[in-house]
Coordinates of C-alpha atoms in Angstrom, one line a residue:
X1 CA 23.8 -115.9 113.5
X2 CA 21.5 -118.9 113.6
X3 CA 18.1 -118.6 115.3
X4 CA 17.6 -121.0 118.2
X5 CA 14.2 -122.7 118.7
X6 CA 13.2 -124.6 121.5
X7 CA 11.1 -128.4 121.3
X8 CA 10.0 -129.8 124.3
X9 CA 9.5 -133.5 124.6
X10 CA 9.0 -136.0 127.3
X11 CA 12.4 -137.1 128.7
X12 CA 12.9 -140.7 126.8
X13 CA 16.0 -142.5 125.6
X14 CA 15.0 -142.9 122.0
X15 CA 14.9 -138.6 122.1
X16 CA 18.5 -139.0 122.9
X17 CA 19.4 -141.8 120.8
X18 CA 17.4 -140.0 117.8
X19 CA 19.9 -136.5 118.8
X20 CA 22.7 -138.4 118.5
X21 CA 21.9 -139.9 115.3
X22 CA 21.2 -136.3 113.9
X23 CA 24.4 -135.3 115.1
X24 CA 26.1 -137.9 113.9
X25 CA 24.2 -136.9 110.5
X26 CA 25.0 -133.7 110.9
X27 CA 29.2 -134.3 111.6
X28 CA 29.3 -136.4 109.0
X29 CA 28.3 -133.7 105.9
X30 CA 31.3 -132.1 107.0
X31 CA 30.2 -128.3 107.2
X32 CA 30.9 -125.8 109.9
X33 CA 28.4 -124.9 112.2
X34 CA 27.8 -122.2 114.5
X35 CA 25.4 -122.8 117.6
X36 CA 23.5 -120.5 119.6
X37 CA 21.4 -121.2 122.7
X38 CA 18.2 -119.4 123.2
X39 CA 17.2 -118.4 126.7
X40 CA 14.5 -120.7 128.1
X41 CA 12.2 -120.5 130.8
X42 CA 13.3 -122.6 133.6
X43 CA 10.9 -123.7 136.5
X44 CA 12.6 -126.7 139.1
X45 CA 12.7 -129.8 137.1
X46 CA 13.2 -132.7 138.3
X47 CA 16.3 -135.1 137.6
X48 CA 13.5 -137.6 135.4
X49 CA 12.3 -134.9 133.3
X50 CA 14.6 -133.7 130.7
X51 CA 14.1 -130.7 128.7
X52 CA 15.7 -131.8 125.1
X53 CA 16.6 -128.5 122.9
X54 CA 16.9 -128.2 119.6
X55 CA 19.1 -125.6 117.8
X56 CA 19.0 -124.5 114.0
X57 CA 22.2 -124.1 112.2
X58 CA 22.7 -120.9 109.8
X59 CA 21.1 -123.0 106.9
X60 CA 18.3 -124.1 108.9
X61 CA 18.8 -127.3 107.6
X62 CA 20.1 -129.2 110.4
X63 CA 19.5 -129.2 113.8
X64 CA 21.3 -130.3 116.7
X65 CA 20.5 -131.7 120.2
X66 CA 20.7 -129.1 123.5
X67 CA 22.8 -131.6 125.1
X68 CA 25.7 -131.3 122.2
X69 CA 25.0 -127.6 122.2
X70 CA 25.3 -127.3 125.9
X71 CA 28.3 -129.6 126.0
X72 CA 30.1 -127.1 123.5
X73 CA 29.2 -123.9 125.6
X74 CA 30.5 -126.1 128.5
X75 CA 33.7 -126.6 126.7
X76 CA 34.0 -122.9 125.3
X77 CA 33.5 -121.6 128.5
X78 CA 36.2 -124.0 130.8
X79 CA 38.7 -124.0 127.8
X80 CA 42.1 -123.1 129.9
X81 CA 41.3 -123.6 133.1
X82 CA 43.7 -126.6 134.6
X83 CA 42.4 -130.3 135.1
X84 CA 39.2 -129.4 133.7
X85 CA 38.2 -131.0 130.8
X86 CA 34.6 -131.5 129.6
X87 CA 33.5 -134.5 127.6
X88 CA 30.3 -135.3 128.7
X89 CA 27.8 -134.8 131.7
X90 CA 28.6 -137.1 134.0
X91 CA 32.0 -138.2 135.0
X92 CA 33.8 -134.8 133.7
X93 CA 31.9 -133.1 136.7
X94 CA 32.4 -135.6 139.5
X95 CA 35.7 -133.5 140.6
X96 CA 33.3 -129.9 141.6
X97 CA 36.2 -128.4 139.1
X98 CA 33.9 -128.0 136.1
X99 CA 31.1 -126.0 137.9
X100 CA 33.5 -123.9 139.6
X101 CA 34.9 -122.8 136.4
X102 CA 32.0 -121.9 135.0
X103 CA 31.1 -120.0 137.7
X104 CA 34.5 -118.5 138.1
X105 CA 34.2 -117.6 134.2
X106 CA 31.8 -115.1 134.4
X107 CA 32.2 -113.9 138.6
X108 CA 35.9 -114.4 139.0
X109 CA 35.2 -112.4 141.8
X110 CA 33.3 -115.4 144.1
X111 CA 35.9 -118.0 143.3
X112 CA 39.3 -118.6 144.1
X113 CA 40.1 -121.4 141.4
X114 CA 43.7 -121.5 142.3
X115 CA 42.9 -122.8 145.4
X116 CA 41.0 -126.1 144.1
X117 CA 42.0 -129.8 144.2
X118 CA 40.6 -132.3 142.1
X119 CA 41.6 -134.4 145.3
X120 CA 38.6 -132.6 147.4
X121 CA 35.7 -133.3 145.2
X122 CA 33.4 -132.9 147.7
X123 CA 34.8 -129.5 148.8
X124 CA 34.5 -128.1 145.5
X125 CA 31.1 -129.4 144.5
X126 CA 29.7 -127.9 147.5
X127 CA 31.1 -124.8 147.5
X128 CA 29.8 -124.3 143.6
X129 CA 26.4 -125.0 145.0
X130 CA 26.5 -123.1 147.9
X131 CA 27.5 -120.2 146.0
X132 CA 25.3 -120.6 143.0
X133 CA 22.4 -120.8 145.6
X134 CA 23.6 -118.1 147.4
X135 CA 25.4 -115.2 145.0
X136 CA 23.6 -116.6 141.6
X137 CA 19.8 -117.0 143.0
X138 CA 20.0 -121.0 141.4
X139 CA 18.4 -123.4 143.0
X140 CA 20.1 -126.5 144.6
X141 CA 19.2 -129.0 142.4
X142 CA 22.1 -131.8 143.0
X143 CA 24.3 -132.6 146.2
X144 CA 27.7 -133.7 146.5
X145 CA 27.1 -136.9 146.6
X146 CA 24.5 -137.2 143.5
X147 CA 27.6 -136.2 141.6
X148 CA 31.0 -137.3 143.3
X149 CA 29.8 -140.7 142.0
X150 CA 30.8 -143.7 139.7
X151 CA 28.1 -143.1 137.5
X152 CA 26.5 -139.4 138.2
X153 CA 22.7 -139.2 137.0
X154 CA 23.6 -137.0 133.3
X155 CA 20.3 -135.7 133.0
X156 CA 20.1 -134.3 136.5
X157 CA 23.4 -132.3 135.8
X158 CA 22.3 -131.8 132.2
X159 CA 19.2 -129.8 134.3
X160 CA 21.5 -128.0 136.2
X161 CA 23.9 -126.8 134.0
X162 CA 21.1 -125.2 132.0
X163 CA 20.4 -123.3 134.9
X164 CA 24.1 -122.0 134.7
X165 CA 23.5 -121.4 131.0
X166 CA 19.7 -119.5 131.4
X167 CA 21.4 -117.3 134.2
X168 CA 24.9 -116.2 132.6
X169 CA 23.0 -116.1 129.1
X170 CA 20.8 -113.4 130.7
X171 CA 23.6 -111.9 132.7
X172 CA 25.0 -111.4 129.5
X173 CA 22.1 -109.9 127.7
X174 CA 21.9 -107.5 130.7
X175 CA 25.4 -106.9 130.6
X176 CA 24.9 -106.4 126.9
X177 CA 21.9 -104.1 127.2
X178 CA 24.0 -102.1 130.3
X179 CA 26.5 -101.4 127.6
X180 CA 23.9 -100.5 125.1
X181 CA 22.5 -98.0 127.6
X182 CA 25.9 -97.1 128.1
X183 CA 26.6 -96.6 125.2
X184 CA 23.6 -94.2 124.3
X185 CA 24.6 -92.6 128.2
X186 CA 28.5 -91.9 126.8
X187 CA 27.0 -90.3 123.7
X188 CA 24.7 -88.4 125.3
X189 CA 27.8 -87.3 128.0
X190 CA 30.0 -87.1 125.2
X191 CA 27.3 -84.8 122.9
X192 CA 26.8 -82.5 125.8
X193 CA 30.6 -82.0 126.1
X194 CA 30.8 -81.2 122.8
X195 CA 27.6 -78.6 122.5
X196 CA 29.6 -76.8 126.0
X197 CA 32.5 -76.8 124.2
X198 CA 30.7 -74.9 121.1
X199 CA 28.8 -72.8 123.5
X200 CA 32.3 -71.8 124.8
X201 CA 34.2 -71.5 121.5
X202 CA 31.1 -69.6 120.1
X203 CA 31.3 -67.1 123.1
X204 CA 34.9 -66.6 122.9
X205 CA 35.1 -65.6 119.2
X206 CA 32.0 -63.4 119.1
X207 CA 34.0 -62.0 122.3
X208 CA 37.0 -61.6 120.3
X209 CA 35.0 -60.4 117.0
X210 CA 33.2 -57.9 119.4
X211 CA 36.3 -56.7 120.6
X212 CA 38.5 -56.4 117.1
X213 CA 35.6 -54.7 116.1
X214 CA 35.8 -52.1 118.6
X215 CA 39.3 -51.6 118.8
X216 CA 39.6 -51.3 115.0
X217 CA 37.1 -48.6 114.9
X218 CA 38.2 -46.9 118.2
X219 CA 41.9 -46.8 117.3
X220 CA 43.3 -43.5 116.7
X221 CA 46.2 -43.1 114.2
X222 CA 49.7 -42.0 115.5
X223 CA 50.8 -38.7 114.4
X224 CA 53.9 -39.8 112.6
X225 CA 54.9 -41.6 109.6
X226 CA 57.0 -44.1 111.9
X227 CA 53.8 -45.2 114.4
X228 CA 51.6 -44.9 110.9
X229 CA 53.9 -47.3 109.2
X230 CA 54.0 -49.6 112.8
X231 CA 50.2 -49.7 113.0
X232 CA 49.8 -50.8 109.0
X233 CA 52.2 -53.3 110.5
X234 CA 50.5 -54.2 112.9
X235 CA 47.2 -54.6 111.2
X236 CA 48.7 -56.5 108.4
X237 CA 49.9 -59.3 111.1
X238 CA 46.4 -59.3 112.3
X239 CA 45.1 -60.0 109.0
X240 CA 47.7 -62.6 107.9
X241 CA 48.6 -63.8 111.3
X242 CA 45.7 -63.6 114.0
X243 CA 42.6 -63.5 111.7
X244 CA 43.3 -67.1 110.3
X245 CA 43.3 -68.6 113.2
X246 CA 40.0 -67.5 114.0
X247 CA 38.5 -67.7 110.9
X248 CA 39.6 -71.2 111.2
X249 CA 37.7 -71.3 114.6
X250 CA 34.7 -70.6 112.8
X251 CA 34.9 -73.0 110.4
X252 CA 35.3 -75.6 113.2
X253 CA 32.5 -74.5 115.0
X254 CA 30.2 -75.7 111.9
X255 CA 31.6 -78.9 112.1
X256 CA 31.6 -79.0 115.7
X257 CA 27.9 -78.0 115.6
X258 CA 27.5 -80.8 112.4
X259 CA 28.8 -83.3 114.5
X260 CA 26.5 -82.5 117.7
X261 CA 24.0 -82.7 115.3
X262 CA 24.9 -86.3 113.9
X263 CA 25.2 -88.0 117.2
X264 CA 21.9 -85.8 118.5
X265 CA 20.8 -88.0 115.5
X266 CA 22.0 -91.4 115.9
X267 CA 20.5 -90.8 120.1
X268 CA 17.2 -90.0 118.3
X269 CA 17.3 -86.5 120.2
X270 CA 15.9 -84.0 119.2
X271 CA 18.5 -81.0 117.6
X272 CA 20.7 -78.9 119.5
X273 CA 19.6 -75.6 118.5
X274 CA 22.3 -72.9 119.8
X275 CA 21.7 -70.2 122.4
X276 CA 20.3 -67.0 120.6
X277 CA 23.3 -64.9 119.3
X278 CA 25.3 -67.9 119.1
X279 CA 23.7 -69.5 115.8
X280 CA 25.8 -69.5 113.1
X281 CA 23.9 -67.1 111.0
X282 CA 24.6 -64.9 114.2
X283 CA 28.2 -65.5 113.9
X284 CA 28.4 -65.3 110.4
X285 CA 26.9 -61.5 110.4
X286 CA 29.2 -60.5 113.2
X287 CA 32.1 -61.7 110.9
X288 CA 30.7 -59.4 108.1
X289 CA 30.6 -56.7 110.5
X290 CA 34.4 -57.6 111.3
X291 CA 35.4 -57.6 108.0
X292 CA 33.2 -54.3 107.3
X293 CA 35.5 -52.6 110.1
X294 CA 38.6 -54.1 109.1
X295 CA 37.9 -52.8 105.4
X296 CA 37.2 -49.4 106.7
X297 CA 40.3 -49.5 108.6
X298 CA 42.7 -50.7 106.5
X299 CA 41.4 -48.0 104.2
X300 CA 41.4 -45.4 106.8
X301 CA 45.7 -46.2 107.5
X302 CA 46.6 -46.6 104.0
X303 CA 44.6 -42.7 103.2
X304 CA 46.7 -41.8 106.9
X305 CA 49.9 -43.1 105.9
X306 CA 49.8 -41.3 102.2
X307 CA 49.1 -38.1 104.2
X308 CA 52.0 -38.6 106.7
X309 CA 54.1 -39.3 103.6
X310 CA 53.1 -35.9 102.1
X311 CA 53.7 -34.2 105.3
X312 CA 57.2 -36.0 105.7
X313 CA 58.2 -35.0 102.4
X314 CA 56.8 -31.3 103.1
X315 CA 59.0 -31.1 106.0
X316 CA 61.9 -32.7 104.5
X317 CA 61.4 -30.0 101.7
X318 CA 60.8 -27.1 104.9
X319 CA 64.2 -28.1 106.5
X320 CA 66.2 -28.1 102.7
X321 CA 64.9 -24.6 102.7
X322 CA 65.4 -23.3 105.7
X323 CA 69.0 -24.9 105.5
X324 CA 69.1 -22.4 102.6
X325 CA 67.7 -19.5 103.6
X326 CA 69.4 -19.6 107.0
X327 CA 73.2 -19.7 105.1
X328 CA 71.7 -16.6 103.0
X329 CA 70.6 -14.8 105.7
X330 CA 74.1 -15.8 107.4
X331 CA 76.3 -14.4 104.3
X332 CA 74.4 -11.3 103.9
X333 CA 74.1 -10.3 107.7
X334 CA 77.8 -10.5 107.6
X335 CA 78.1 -8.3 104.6
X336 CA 75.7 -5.9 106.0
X337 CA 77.4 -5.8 109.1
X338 CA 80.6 -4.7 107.5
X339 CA 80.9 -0.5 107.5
X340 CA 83.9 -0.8 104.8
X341 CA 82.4 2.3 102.9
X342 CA 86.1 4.1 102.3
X343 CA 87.4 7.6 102.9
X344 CA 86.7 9.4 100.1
X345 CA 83.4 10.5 97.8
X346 CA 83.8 7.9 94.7
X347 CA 84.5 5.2 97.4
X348 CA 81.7 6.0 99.1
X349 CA 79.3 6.4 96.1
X350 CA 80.3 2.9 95.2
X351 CA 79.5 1.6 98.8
X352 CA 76.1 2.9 98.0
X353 CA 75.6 1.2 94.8
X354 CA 77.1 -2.2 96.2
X355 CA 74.5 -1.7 99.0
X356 CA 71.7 -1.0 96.7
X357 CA 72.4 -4.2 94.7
X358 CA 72.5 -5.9 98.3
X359 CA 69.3 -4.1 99.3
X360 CA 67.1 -5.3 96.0
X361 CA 68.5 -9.3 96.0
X362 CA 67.2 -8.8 100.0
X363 CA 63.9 -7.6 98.4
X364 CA 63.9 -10.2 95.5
X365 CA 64.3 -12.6 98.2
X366 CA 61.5 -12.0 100.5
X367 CA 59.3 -14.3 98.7
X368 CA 61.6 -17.3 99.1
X369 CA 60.8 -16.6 103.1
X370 CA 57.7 -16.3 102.0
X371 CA 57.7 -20.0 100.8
X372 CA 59.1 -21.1 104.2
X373 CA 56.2 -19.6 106.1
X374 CA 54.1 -21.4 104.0
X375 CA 54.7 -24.7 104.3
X376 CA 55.1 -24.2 108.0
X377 CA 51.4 -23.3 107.7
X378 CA 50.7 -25.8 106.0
X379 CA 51.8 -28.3 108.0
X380 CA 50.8 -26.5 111.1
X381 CA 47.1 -27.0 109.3
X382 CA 47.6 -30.5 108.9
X383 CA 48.7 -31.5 112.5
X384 CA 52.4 -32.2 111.6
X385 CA 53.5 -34.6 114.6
X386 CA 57.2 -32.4 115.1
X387 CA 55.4 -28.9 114.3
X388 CA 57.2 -27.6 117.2
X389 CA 60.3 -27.8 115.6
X390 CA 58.9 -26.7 112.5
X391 CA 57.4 -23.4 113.8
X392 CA 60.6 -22.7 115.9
X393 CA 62.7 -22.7 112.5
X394 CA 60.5 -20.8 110.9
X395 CA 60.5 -18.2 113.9
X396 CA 64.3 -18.4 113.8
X397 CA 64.2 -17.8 109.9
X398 CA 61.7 -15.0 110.5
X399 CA 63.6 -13.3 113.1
X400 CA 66.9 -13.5 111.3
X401 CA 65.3 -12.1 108.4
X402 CA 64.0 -9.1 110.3
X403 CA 67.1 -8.6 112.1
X404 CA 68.9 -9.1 108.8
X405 CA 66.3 -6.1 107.1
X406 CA 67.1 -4.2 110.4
X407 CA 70.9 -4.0 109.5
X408 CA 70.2 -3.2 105.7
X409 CA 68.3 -0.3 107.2
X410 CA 71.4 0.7 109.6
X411 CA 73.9 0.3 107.2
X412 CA 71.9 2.5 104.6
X413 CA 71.1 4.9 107.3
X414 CA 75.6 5.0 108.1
X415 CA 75.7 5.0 104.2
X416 CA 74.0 8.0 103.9
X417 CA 75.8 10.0 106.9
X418 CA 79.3 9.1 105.5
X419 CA 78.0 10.1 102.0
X420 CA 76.8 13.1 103.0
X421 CA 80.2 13.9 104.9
X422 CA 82.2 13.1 102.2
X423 CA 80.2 15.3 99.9
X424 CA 80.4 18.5 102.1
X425 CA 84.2 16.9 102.6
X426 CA 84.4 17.4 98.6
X427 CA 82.5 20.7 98.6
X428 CA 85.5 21.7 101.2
X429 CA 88.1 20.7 98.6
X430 CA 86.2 22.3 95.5
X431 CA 86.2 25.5 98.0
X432 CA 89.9 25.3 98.6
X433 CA 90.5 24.9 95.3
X434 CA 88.5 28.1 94.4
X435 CA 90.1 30.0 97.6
X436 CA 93.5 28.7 95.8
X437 CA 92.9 30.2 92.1
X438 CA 91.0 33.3 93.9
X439 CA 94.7 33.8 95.6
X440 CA 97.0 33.8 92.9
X441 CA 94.4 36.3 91.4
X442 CA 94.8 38.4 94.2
X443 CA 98.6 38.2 94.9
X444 CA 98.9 39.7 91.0
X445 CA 101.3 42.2 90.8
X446 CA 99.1 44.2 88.1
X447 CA 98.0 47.1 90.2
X448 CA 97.5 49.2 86.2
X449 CA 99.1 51.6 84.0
X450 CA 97.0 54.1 84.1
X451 CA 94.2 55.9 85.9
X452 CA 91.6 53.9 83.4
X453 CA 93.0 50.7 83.7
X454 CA 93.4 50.9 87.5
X455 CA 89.9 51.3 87.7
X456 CA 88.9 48.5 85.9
X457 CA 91.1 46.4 88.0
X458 CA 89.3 47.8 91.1
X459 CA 86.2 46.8 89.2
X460 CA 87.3 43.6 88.9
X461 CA 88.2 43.3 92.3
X462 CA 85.1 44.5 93.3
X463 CA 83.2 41.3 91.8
X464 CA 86.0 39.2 93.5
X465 CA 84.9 40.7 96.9
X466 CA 81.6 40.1 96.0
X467 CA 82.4 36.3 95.4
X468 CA 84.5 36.0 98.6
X469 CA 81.6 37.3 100.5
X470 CA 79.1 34.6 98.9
X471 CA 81.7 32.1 99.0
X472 CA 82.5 32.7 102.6
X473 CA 78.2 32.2 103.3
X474 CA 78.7 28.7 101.8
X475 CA 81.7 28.1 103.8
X476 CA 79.5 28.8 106.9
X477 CA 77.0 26.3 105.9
X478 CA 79.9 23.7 105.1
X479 CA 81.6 23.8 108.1
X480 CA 78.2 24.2 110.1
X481 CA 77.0 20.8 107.9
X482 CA 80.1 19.2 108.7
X483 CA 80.6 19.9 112.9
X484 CA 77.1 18.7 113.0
X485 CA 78.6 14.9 112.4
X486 CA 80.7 16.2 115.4
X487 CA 78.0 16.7 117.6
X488 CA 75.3 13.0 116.8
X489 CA 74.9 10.2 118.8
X490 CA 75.3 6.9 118.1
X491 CA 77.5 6.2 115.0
X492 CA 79.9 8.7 113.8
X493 CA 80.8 8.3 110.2
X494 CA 84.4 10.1 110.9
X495 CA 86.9 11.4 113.7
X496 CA 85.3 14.0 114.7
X497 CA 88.5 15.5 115.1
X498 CA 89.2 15.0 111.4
X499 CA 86.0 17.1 111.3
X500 CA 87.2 19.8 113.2
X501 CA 90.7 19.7 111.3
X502 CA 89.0 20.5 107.9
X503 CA 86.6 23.1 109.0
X504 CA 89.6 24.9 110.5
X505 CA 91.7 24.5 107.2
X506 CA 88.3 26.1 105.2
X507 CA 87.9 28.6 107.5
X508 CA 91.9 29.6 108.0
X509 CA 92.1 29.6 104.0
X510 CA 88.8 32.0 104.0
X511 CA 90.6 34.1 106.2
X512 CA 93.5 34.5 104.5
X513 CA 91.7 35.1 101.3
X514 CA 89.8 37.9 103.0
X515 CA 93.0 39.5 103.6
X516 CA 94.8 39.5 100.8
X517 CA 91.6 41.0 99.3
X518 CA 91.8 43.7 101.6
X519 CA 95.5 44.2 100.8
X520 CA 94.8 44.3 97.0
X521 CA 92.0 46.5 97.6
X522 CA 94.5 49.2 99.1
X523 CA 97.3 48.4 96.9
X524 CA 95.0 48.7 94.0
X525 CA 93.4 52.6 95.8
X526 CA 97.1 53.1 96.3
X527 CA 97.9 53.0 92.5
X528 CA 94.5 54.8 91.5
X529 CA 95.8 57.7 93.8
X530 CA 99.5 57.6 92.5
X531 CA 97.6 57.5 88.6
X532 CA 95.1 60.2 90.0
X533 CA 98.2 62.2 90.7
X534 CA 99.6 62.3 87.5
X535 CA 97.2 62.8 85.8

């Protein structure tokens, strides 16, 4: 912009004729120019003294009269406004319409301009005076009449349009400065908004950080693979999802604080330093203290979920085995419960060695139950989540297998009473046979030929009575051995009338054989007599 400098001269017409001639000077080189009035002190001067002001153009090579200059601010400022159009200072201004549109220019607010006439001059001047007196503070320098005239005095509205121009120059400048000050006010409004709004952001994320950070380290794992698997879940999201956004917080919160900074700056403030805790050396350690926890943690589930995994997989092997041993134990309750022994010694003996082969795989098998109580310990130790379930099938497996050793015990215990009855059983037939071949002996028709060889078959007999009489002691025990299956409680390993039957046969057979030992005996005397006799 060009500077303005102000002469003052004595009011003369050659000082106007020698501005005009500059001007014309000036016009005629053809360059733009820009003009710029200077504020300049203005005391009441009178319509004879004229104030002439010179203005510098930008190449300080020319200069310019205040007149032309004030002309052109007249003209810059009434461009647009109907009927008014200013040439010069004197008859332009006759109609009032010109200093009411300066006026109305810069306080649109004390003039109605669509309400003027040029037809009521004297209206219009009047009312621009009146109001310039009385809203503006300018003095009243011209009347109605000194204007609203063929030939108004030029100088004396030249003097009173710089007043218009000194006032609304410094209205400007104060309007100017107001927005200046404004300006610095806004920023100042506008810098404490911004270091509320980092106080606020700062206290909600160390808030949140504080927070995290507690329920990270507070959170206890769930005790199963599922709610392990949900809270690595979980966590990932927070890491990939939730984190993110806060760690982007953060980074906005050093800008934001840069930027409070800058403006504090350009204010000339002095710098905004943050609230203790809320620096963001402060944030950045609780971040690290964040991320410590988060580390821990994610540590902490991953070690968790490897040892629900392991646990899982232990149980998953538990219920395979206990699937197994609970069909085993199944079959061989059923086979043990089964008293098919048979009716007879060999079929009997065999029962026994089938159940001794059932009674060692039983025994051979103890350690695979063995195996089941284990891994129910196991994960008993470990704090399996279902271990309820777990120790129930293993007290299921447990009782079965006792009830299943119970039954092995019965069994062998009926095994052994229906051996030991058919045994004595098979005694009974060996001594029926014997009783049988001791019969035909005896119903012999050989009672001797002579005296000699009738005692030799008494002799013989002798030895046979001897045997009946031993025989007949073990046919005692026999049939007291076998009445005594007659006589138990609880399982019976035959009829007891079966019993009954055979011990009757023995001892009927035993009878008879006694007799027909007593009948050879006499048959036998009988003949020794007769050979006795002839001899």
């Amino acid at each position: 912009m060009a500077n303005a400098s102000v002469n003052l001269d004595s009011g003369c017409p050659s000082a106007s004729s020698a501005s005009n001639q500059a001007d014309q000077s000036a016009l005629g080189s053809g360059r733009p120019r820009v003009y710029q009035l200077k504020a300049v002190e203005c005391s009441r001067i009178r319509p004879w003294q004229i104030q002439v002001i010179k203005i510098e153009t930008e190449d300080n090579r020319e200069t310019r009269s205040a007149k032309d200059a004030l002309l052109l601010w007249c003209q810059m400022k009434t461009a647009g406004y109907p009927e008014v159009n200013i040439q010069n200072f004197t008859t332009c201004w006759r109609d009032g319409l010109a200093f009411n549109a300066l006026i109305h220019r810069h306080r649109p607010d004390l003039i109605e301009f669509h309400k003027l006439t040029r037809s009521n001059a004297t209206h219009n001047l009047q009312q621009a005076f009146n109001i310039a007196e009385q809203h503006l503070g300018l003095t009243k320098l011209l009347d109605p009449e000194d204007v609203n005239t063929e030939n108004p005095d030029e100088k004396s509205i030249i003097t009173y349009v710089v007043s218009y121009y000194h006032y609304f120059s410094k209205m400007k400048a104060l309007i100017v400065e107001g927005k200046r000050v404004g300006k610095v006010l806004d920023n100042c409004i506008e810098a404490e908004k911004i270091i509320n709004r980092y106080d606020a952001l700062a206290s909600d994320l160390l808030d949140w950080i504080e927070k995290t950070i507690a329920v990270i380290s507070n959170q206890k794992f769930a005790n199963s693979l599922t709610g392990v698997q949900q809270q690595l879940q979980a966590f990932t999201t927070y890491c990939t999802i939730e984190k993110p956004i806060k760690f982007q917080e953060k980074g906005n919160l050093e800008v934001l604080l840069f930027t409070i900074q800058s403006k504090l700056r350009a204010n000339n403030q002095k710098p905004y330093v943050p609230h203790d805790g809320k620096l963001i050396s402060d944030i950045n350690k609780a971040w690290e203290r964040l991320e410590k926890a988060e580390h821990e943690r994610g540590v902490a589930l991953r070690k968790e979920l490897i040892r629900q995994e392991k646990l899982e997989l232990l149980a998953q092997r538990f219920d395979h085995k206990t699937t197994m041993r609970q069909a085993w134990l199944n079959e061989n309750q059923r086979l043990v419960s089964q008293d098919n022994f048979g009716y007879d010694l060999p079929a009997v003996e065999a029962a026994m060695k089938k159940h001794e082969a059932i009674e060692a795989d039983i025994a051979s098998y103890e350690e695979r139950i063995g195996v089941v109580v284990e891994l129910a310990a196991e994960m008993e130790a470990e704090g399996y989540y279902d271990i309820r379930r777990i120790l129930a099938r293993k007290e299921n497996i447990l009782g079965q297998w006792g009830l299943l050793k119970e039954l092995v015990a019965g069994r062998r215990t009926r095994l052994e009473k229906n051996l030991a009855l058919q045994k004595t059983f098979q005694d009974m037939v060996y001594m029926i046979d014997w009783m049988e071949d001791t019969q035909v002996q005896l119903l012999s028709k050989d009672f001797g030929k002579h005296l000699l060889e009738v005692d030799d078959l008494l002799q013989k007999h002798s030895l046979q009575e001897a045997d009946i009489t031993v025989q007949a002691e073990r046919v005692e025990t026999l049939n007291t051995a076998a009445l005594k299956f007659t006589t138990v409680e609880g399982y019976q390993p035959c009829d007891p009338q079966v019993i009954c039957n055979r011990v009757n046969h023995v001892s009927s057979c035993l009878e008879e054989l006694k007799q027909l030992a007593a009948k050879r005996r006499a048959e036998l005397e009988e003949s020794r007599q007769l050979w006795a006799f002839f001899q």
